Short mmCIF file of C-alpha atoms in Angstrom, two decimals:
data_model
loop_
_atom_site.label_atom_id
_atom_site.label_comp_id
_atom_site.label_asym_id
_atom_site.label_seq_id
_atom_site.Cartn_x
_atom_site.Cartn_y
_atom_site.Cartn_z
CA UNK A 1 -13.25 -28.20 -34.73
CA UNK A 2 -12.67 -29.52 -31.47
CA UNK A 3 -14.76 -27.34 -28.32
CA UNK A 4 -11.28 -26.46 -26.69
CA UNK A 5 -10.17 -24.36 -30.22
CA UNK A 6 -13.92 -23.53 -31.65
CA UNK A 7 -15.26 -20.21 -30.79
CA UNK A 8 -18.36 -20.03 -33.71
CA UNK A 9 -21.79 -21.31 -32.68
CA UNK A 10 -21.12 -22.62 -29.22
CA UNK A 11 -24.05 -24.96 -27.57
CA UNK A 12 -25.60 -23.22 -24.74
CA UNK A 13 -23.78 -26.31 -22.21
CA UNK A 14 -20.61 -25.62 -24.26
CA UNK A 15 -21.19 -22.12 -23.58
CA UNK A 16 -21.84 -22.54 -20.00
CA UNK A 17 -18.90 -24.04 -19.63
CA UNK A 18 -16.21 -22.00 -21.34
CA UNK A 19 -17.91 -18.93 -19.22
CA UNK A 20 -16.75 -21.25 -16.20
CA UNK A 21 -13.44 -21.61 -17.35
CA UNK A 22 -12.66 -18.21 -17.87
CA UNK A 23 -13.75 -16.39 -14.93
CA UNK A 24 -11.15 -15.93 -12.62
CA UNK A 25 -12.20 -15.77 -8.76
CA UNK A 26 -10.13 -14.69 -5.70
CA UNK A 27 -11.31 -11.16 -5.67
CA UNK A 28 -9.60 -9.08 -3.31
CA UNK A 29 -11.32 -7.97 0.05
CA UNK A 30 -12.11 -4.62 1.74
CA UNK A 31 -13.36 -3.71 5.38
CA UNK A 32 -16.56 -2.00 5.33
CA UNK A 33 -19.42 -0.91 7.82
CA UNK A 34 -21.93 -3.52 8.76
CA UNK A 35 -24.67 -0.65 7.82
CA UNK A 36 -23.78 -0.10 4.77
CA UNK A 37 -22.72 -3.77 3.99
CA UNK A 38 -26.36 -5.16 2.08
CA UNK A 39 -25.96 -6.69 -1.47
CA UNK A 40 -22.03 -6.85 -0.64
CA UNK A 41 -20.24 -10.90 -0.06
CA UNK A 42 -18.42 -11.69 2.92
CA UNK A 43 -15.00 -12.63 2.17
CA UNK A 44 -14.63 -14.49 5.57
CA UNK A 45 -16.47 -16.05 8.44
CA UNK A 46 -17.77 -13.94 10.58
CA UNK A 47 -17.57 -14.97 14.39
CA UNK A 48 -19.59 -13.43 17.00
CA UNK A 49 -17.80 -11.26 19.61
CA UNK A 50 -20.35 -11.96 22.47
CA UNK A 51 -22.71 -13.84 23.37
CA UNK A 52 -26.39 -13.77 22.29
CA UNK A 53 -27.92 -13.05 24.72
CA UNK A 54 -25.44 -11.67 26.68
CA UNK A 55 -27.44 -12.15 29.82
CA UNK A 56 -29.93 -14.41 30.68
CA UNK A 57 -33.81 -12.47 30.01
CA UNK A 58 -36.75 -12.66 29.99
CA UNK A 59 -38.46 -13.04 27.11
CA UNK A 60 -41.57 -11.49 28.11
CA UNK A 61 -43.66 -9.09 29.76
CA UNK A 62 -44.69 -10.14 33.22
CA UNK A 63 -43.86 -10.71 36.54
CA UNK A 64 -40.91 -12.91 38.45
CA UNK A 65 -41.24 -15.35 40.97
CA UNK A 66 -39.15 -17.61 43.42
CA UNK A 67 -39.77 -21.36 41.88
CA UNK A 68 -40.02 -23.01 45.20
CA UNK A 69 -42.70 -20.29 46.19
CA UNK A 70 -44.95 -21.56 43.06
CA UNK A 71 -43.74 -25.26 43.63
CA UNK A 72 -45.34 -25.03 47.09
CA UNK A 73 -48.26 -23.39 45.59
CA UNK A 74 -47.98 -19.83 46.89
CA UNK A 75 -50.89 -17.67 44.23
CA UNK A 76 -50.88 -14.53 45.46
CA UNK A 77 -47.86 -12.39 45.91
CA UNK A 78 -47.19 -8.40 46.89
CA UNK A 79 -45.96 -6.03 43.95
CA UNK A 80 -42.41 -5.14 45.55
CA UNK A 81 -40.22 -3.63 42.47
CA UNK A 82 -39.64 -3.63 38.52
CA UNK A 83 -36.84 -4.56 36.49
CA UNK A 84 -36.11 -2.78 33.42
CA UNK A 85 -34.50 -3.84 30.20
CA UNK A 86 -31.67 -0.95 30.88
CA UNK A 87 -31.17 -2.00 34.37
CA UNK A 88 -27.59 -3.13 35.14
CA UNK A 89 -28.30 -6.77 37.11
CA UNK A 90 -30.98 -7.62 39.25
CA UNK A 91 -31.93 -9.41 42.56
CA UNK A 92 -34.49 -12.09 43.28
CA UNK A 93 -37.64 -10.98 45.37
CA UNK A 94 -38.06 -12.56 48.88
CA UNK A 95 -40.06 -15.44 49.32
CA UNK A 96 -43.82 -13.93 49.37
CA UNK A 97 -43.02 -11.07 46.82
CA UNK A 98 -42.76 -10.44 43.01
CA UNK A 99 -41.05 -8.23 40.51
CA UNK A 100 -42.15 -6.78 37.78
CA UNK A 101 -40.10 -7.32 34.82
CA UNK A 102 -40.24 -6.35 30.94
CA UNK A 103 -38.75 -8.07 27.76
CA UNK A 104 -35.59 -7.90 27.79
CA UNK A 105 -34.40 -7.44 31.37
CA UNK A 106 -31.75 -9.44 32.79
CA UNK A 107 -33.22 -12.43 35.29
CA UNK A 108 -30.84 -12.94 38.34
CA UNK A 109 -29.17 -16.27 38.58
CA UNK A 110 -31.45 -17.35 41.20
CA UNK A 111 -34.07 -20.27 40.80
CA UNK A 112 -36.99 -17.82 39.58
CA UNK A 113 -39.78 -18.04 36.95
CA UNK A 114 -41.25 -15.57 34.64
CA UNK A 115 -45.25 -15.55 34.48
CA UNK A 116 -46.59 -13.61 31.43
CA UNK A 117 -48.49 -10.52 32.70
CA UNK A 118 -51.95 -12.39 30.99
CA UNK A 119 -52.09 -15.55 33.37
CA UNK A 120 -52.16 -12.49 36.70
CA UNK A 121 -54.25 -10.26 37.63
CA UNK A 122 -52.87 -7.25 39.70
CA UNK A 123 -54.74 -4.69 42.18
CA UNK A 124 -53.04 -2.36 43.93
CA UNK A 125 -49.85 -3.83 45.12
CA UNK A 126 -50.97 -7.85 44.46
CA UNK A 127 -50.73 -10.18 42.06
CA UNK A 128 -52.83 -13.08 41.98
CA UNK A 129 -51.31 -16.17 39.72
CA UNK A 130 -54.41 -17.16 37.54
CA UNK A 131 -51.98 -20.32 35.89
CA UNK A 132 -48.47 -21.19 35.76
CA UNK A 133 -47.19 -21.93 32.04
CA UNK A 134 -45.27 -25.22 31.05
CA UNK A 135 -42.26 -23.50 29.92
CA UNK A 136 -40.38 -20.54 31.73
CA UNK A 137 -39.95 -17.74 29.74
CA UNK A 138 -36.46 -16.91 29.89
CA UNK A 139 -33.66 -16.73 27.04
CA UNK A 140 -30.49 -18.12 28.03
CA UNK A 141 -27.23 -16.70 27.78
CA UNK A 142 -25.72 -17.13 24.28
CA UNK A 143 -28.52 -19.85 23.34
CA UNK A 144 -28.95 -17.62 19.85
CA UNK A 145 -25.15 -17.75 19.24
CA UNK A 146 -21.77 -18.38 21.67
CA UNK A 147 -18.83 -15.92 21.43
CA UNK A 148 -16.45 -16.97 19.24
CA UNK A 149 -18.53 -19.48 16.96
CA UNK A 150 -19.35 -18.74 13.69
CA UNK A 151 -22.49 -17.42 12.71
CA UNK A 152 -22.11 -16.16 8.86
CA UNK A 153 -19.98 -18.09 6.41
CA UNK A 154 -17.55 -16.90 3.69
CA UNK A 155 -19.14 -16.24 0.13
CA UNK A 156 -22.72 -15.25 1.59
CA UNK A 157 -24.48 -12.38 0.37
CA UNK A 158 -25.64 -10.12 2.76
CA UNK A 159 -29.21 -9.23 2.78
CA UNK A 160 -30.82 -6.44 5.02
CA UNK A 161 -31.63 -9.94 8.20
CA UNK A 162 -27.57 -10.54 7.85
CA UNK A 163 -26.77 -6.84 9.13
CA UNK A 164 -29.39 -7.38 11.75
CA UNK A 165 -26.89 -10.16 13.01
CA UNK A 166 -23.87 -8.43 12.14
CA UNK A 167 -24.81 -5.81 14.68
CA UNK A 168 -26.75 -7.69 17.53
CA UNK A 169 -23.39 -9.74 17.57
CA UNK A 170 -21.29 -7.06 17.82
CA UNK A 171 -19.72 -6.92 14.29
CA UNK A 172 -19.44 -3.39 13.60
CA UNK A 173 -17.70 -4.11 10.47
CA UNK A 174 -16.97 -6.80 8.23
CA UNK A 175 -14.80 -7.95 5.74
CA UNK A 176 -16.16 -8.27 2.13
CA UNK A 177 -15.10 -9.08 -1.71
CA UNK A 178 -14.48 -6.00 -3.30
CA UNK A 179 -17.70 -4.53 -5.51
CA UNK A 180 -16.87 -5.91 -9.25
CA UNK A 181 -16.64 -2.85 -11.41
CA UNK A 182 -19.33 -3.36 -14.31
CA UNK A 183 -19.47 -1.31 -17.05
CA UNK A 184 -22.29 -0.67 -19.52
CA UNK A 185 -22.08 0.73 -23.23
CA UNK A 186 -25.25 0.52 -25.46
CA UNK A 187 -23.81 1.48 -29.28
CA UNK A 188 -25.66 2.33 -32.58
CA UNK A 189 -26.08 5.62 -34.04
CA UNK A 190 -29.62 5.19 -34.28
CA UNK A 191 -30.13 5.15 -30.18
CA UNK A 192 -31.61 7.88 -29.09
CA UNK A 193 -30.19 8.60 -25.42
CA UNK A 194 -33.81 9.60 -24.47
CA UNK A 195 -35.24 6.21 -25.88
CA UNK A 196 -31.74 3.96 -25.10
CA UNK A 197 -34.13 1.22 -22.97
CA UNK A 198 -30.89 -1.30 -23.40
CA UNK A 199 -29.07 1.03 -20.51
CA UNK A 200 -31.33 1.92 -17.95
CA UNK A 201 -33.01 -1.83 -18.43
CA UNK A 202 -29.28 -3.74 -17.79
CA UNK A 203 -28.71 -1.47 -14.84
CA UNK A 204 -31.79 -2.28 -13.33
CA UNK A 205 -31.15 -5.75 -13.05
CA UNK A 206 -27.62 -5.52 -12.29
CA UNK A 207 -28.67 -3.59 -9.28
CA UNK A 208 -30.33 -5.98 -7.90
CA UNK A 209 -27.18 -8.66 -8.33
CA UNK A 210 -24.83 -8.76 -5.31
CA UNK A 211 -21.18 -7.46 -5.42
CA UNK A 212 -21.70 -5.49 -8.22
CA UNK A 213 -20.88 -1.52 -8.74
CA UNK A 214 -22.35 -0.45 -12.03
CA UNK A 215 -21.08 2.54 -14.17
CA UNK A 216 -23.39 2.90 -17.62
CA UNK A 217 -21.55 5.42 -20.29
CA UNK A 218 -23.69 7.49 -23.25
CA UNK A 219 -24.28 5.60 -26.25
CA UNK A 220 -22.04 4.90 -28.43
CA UNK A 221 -22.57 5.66 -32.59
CA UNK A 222 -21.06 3.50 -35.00
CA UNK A 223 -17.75 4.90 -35.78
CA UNK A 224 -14.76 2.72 -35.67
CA UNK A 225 -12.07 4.93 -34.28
CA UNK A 226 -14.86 5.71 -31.53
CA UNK A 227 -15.35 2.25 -30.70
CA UNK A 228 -11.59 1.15 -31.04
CA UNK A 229 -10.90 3.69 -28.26
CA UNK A 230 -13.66 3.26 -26.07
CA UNK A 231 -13.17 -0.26 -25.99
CA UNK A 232 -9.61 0.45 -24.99
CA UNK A 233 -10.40 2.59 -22.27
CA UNK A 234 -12.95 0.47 -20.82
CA UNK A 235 -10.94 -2.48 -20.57
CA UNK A 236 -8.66 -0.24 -18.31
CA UNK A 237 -11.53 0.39 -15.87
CA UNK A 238 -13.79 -2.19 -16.03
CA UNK A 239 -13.69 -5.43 -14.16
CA UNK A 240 -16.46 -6.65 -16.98
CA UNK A 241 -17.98 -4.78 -19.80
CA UNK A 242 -21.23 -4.92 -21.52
CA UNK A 243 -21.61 -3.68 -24.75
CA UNK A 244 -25.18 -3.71 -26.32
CA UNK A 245 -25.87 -3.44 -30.60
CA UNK A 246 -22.63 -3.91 -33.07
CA UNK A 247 -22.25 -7.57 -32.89
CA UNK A 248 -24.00 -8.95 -35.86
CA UNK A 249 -22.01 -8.87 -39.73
CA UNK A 250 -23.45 -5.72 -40.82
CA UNK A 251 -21.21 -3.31 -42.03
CA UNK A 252 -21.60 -0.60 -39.39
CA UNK A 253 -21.11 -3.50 -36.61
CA UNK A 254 -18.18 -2.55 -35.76
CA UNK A 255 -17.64 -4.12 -32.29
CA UNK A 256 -15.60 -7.49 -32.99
CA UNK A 257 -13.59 -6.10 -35.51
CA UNK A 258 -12.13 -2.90 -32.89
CA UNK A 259 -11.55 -5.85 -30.10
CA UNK A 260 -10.06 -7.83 -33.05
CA UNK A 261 -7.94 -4.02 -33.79
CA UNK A 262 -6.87 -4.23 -30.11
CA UNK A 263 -5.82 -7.87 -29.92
CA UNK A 264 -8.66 -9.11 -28.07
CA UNK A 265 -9.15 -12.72 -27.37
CA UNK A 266 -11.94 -13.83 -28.64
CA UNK A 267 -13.96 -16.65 -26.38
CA UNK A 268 -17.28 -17.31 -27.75
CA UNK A 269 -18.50 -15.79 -30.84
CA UNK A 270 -22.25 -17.37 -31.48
CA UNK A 271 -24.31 -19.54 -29.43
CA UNK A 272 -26.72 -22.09 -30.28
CA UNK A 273 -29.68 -20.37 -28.85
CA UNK A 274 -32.70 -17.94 -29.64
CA UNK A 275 -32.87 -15.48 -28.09
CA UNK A 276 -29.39 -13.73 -28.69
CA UNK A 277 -27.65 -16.25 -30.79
CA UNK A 278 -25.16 -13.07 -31.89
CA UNK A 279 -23.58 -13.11 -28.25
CA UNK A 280 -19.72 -12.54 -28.00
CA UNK A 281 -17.04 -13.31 -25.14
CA UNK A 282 -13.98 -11.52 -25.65
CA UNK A 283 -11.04 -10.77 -23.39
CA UNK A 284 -8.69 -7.75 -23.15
CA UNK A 285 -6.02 -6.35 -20.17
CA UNK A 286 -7.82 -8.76 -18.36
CA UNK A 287 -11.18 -7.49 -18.58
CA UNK A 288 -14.54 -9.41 -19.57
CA UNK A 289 -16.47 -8.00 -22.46
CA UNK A 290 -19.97 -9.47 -22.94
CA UNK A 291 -21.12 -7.96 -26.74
CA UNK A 292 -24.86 -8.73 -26.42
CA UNK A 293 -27.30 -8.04 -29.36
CA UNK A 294 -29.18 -4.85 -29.73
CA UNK A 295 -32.34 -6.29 -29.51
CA UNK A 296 -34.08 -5.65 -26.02
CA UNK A 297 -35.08 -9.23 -25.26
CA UNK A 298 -31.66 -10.70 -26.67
CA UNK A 299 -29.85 -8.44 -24.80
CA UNK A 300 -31.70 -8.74 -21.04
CA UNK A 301 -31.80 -12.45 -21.68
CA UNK A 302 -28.09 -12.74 -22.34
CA UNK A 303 -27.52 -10.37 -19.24
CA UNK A 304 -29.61 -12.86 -17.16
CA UNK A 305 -27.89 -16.39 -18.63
CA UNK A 306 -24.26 -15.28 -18.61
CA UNK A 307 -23.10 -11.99 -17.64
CA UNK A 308 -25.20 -13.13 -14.12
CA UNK A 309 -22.86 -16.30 -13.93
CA UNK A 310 -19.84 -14.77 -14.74
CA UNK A 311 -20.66 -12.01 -11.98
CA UNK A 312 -21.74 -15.57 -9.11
CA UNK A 313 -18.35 -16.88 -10.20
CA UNK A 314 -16.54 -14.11 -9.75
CA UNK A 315 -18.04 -13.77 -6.12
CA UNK A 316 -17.89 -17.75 -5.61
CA UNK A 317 -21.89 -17.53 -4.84
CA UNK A 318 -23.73 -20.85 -6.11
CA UNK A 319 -26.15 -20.93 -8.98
CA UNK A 320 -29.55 -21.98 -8.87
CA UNK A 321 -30.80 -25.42 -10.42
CA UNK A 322 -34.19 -24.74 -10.00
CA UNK A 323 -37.04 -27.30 -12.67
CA UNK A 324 -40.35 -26.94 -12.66
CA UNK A 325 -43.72 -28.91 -13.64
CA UNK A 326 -44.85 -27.93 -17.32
CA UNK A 327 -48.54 -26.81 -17.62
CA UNK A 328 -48.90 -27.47 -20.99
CA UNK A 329 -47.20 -29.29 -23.24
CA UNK A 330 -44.26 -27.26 -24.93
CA UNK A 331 -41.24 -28.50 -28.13
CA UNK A 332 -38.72 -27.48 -30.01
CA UNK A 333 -39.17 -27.93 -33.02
CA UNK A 334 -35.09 -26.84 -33.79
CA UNK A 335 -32.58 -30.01 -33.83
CA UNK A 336 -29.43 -27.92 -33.13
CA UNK A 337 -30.93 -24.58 -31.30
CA UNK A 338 -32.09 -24.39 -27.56
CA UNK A 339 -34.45 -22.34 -27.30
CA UNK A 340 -36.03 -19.64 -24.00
CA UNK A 341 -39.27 -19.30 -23.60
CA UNK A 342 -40.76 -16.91 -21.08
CA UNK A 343 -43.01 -18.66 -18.37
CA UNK A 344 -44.80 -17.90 -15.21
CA UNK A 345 -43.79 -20.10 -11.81
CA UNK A 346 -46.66 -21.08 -9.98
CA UNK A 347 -48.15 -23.62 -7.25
CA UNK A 348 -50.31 -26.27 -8.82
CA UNK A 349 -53.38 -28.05 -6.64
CA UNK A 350 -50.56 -30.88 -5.12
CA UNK A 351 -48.60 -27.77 -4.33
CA UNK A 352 -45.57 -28.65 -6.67
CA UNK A 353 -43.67 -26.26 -8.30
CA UNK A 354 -45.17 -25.65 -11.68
CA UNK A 355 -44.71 -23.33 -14.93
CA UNK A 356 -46.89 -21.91 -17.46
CA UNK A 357 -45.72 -20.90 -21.09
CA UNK A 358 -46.83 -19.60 -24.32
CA UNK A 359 -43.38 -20.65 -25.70
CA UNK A 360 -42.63 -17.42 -27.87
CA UNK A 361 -39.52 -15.21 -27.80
CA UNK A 362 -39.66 -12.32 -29.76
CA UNK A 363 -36.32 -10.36 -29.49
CA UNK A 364 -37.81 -6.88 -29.67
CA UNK A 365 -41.03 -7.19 -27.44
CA UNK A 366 -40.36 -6.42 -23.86
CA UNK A 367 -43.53 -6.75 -22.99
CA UNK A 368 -43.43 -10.53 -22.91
CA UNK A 369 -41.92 -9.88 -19.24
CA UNK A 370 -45.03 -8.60 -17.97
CA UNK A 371 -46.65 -10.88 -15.51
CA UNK A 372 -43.50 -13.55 -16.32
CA UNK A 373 -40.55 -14.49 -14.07
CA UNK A 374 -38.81 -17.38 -15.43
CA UNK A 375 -37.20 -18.43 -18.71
CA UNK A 376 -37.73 -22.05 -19.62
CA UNK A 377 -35.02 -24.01 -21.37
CA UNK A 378 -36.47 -25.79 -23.57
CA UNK A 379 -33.28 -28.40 -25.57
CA UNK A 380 -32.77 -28.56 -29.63
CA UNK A 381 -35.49 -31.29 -31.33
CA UNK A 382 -37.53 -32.21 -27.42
CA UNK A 383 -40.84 -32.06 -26.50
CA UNK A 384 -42.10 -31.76 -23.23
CA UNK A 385 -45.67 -33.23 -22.12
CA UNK A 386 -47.98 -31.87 -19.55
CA UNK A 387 -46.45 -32.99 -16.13
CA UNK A 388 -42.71 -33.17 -17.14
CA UNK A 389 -40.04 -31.47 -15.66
CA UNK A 390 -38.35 -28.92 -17.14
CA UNK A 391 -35.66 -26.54 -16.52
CA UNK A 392 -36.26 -22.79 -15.56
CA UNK A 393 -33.49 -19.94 -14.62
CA UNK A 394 -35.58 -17.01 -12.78
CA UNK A 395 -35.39 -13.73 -13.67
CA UNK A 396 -33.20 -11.07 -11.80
CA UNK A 397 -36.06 -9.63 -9.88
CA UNK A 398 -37.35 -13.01 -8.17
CA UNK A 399 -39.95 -15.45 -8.05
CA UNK A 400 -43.79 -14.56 -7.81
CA UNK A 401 -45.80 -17.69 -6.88
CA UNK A 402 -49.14 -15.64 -6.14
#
């Protein structure tokens, strides 16, 4: 069959691709505070309403001088005033005298000079100039950013230095994509709620995605009139839907045949891959359902691979290409499977990017995350020599290059 009408046993590009096609983008936006705006996208430039600075200042702790008094090599000068950071203008000493002046306080228009408070030495009521620096330190008005340009562009995440700007440019609120609603439903009547690690694992990472608002339900057993109507009802709620467990051919999975019950279409059923070969796209009312494996591994790498694109589509945020430098030689031995191997990112003696791998995936051992923070994709029948370049997709939580 054709990849435009096949659904079974989809190659991980294929996959990758078919996720592209189906996520729909042009999420609807919302006005929010700029305080409370981290982890959210802008849905529009943001411009700054003043300048940055807004006056010129100086950018130091010292004192202020007339130029031409320095330029005729004047050293020592008497203490006359101060200039505070909260102080509404200022004036220009007389010719003779200095200023005090802190970080922050406006600088008068006039041809003056800042001296850092080390290069003097004050008693009493005089300063003495020990050395003049090369470059005056005052800020300029709006040298950081001009009213009206832009200063943060459309699809950018915000991260805790973005509301920093938001503010100091006078952005009390902004303009964002509305949170995508993602909902999370670990099935199997042999979970135990007090040992479900599928749920509280998924919503871990998905917390640290951007755009997203999370909503995890109890587990689900395997009963198909439960799972026929929970399906239902989540498809009413739920932007996208992740279902953990029920997806293989056993005959309490019960997951494809209730979306099959409910008319679901099905996208991708089977990918070419270990971990989580059992994966399964399916659309209903509109909403995404990712049916991941049971397995802990299976399902957190299938989280990471493609629920995590679908949710950067959505939002319009790019993906990252990242390759690294193998540390040890590493194959496939599979001609049609690709296969993800855990590795650990790291800088080599040259300093170039580099990854170390045992090359083993074992769907039920969550341990193999410890002290890892990359899977490598590793293609069906290739082998990869010490020094190649290979591909790696970081985890959720980041790099660690230490």
């Amino acid at each position: 069959m054709s990849e435009s009408s096949a659904t079974d046993y989809l190659t991980v590009h294929e996959a990758l691709h078919r996720i592209d096609k189906y996520t729909e983008t042009g999420i609807n936006s919302e006005t929010i505070p700029a305080r409370q705006s981290v982890g959210r996208v802008l849905s529009q430039d943001v411009a700054a309403q003043r300048d940055i600075p807004e006056t010129d200042n100086s950018a130091m702790d010292g004192f202020l001088f007339l130029k031409n008094d320095l330029e005729n090599g004047l050293r020592s000068f008497e203490l006359i005033g101060e200039i505070k950071p909260e102080d509404d203008g200022a004036s220009s000493p007389e010719s003779g005298r200095c200023k005090r002046i802190m970080t922050g306080a406006q600088v008068p228009e006039d041809e003056v000079f800042v001296i850092p408070v080390e290069l003097t030495t004050t008693t009493g009521s005089t300063v003495e100039v020990k050395d003049i620096p090369k470059r005056n330190p005052i800020r300029k008005k709006g040298e950081g950013y001009q009213k009206g340009k832009t200063m943060l562009a459309k699809n950018k995440e915000i991260r805790p230095y973005e509301i920093g700007l938001l503010i100091e440019s006078g952005n009390k609120a902004c303009r964002v994509k509305k949170s995508i609603r993602m909902a999370i439903q670990v099935t199997g009547s042999e979970v135990d709620e007090d040992m479900n690690t599928n749920g509280p694992v998924l919503s871990g990472l998905m917390e640290t995605w951007p755009g997203v608002e999370i909503e995890t339900h109890p587990v689900l057993p395997d009963d198909f009139d439960k799972v026929v109507d929970r399906m239902k009802e989540l498809s009413g709620s739920a932007d996208v839907v992740c279902t953990t467990g029920g997806i293989s051919k056993g005959a309490r999975d019960f997951i494809l045949p209730a979306m099959k019950e409910l008319g679901a279409e099905i996208i991708i059923r089977n990918i070419q891959q270990k971990p989580g070969k059992p994966i399964t796209f399916t659309k209903l009312n509109g909403t995404l359902f990712f049916h991941l494996p049971g397995n802990p591994i299976s399902a957190t790498f299938c989280a990471e691979m493609y629920v995590r694109r679908v949710v950067r589509n959505m939002l319009e945020l790019p993906h990252l290409n990242l390759k690294a430098v193998a540390a040890n030689s590493l194959e496939n031995h599979r001609e049609e499977k690709t296969l993800f191997a855990p590795g650990k990112l790291f800088l080599d003696k040259n300093q170039r990017l580099s990854v170390r791998s045992k090359g083993v995936m074992r769907s039920h051992l969550l341990q193999l995350y410890r002290d890892n923070d990359v899977y490598l994709r590793l293609e069906p029948g290739t082998r990869y020599g010490k020094g190649d370049l290979i591909e790696v997709i970081p985890f959720s939580t980041g790099i660690d290059l230490s």
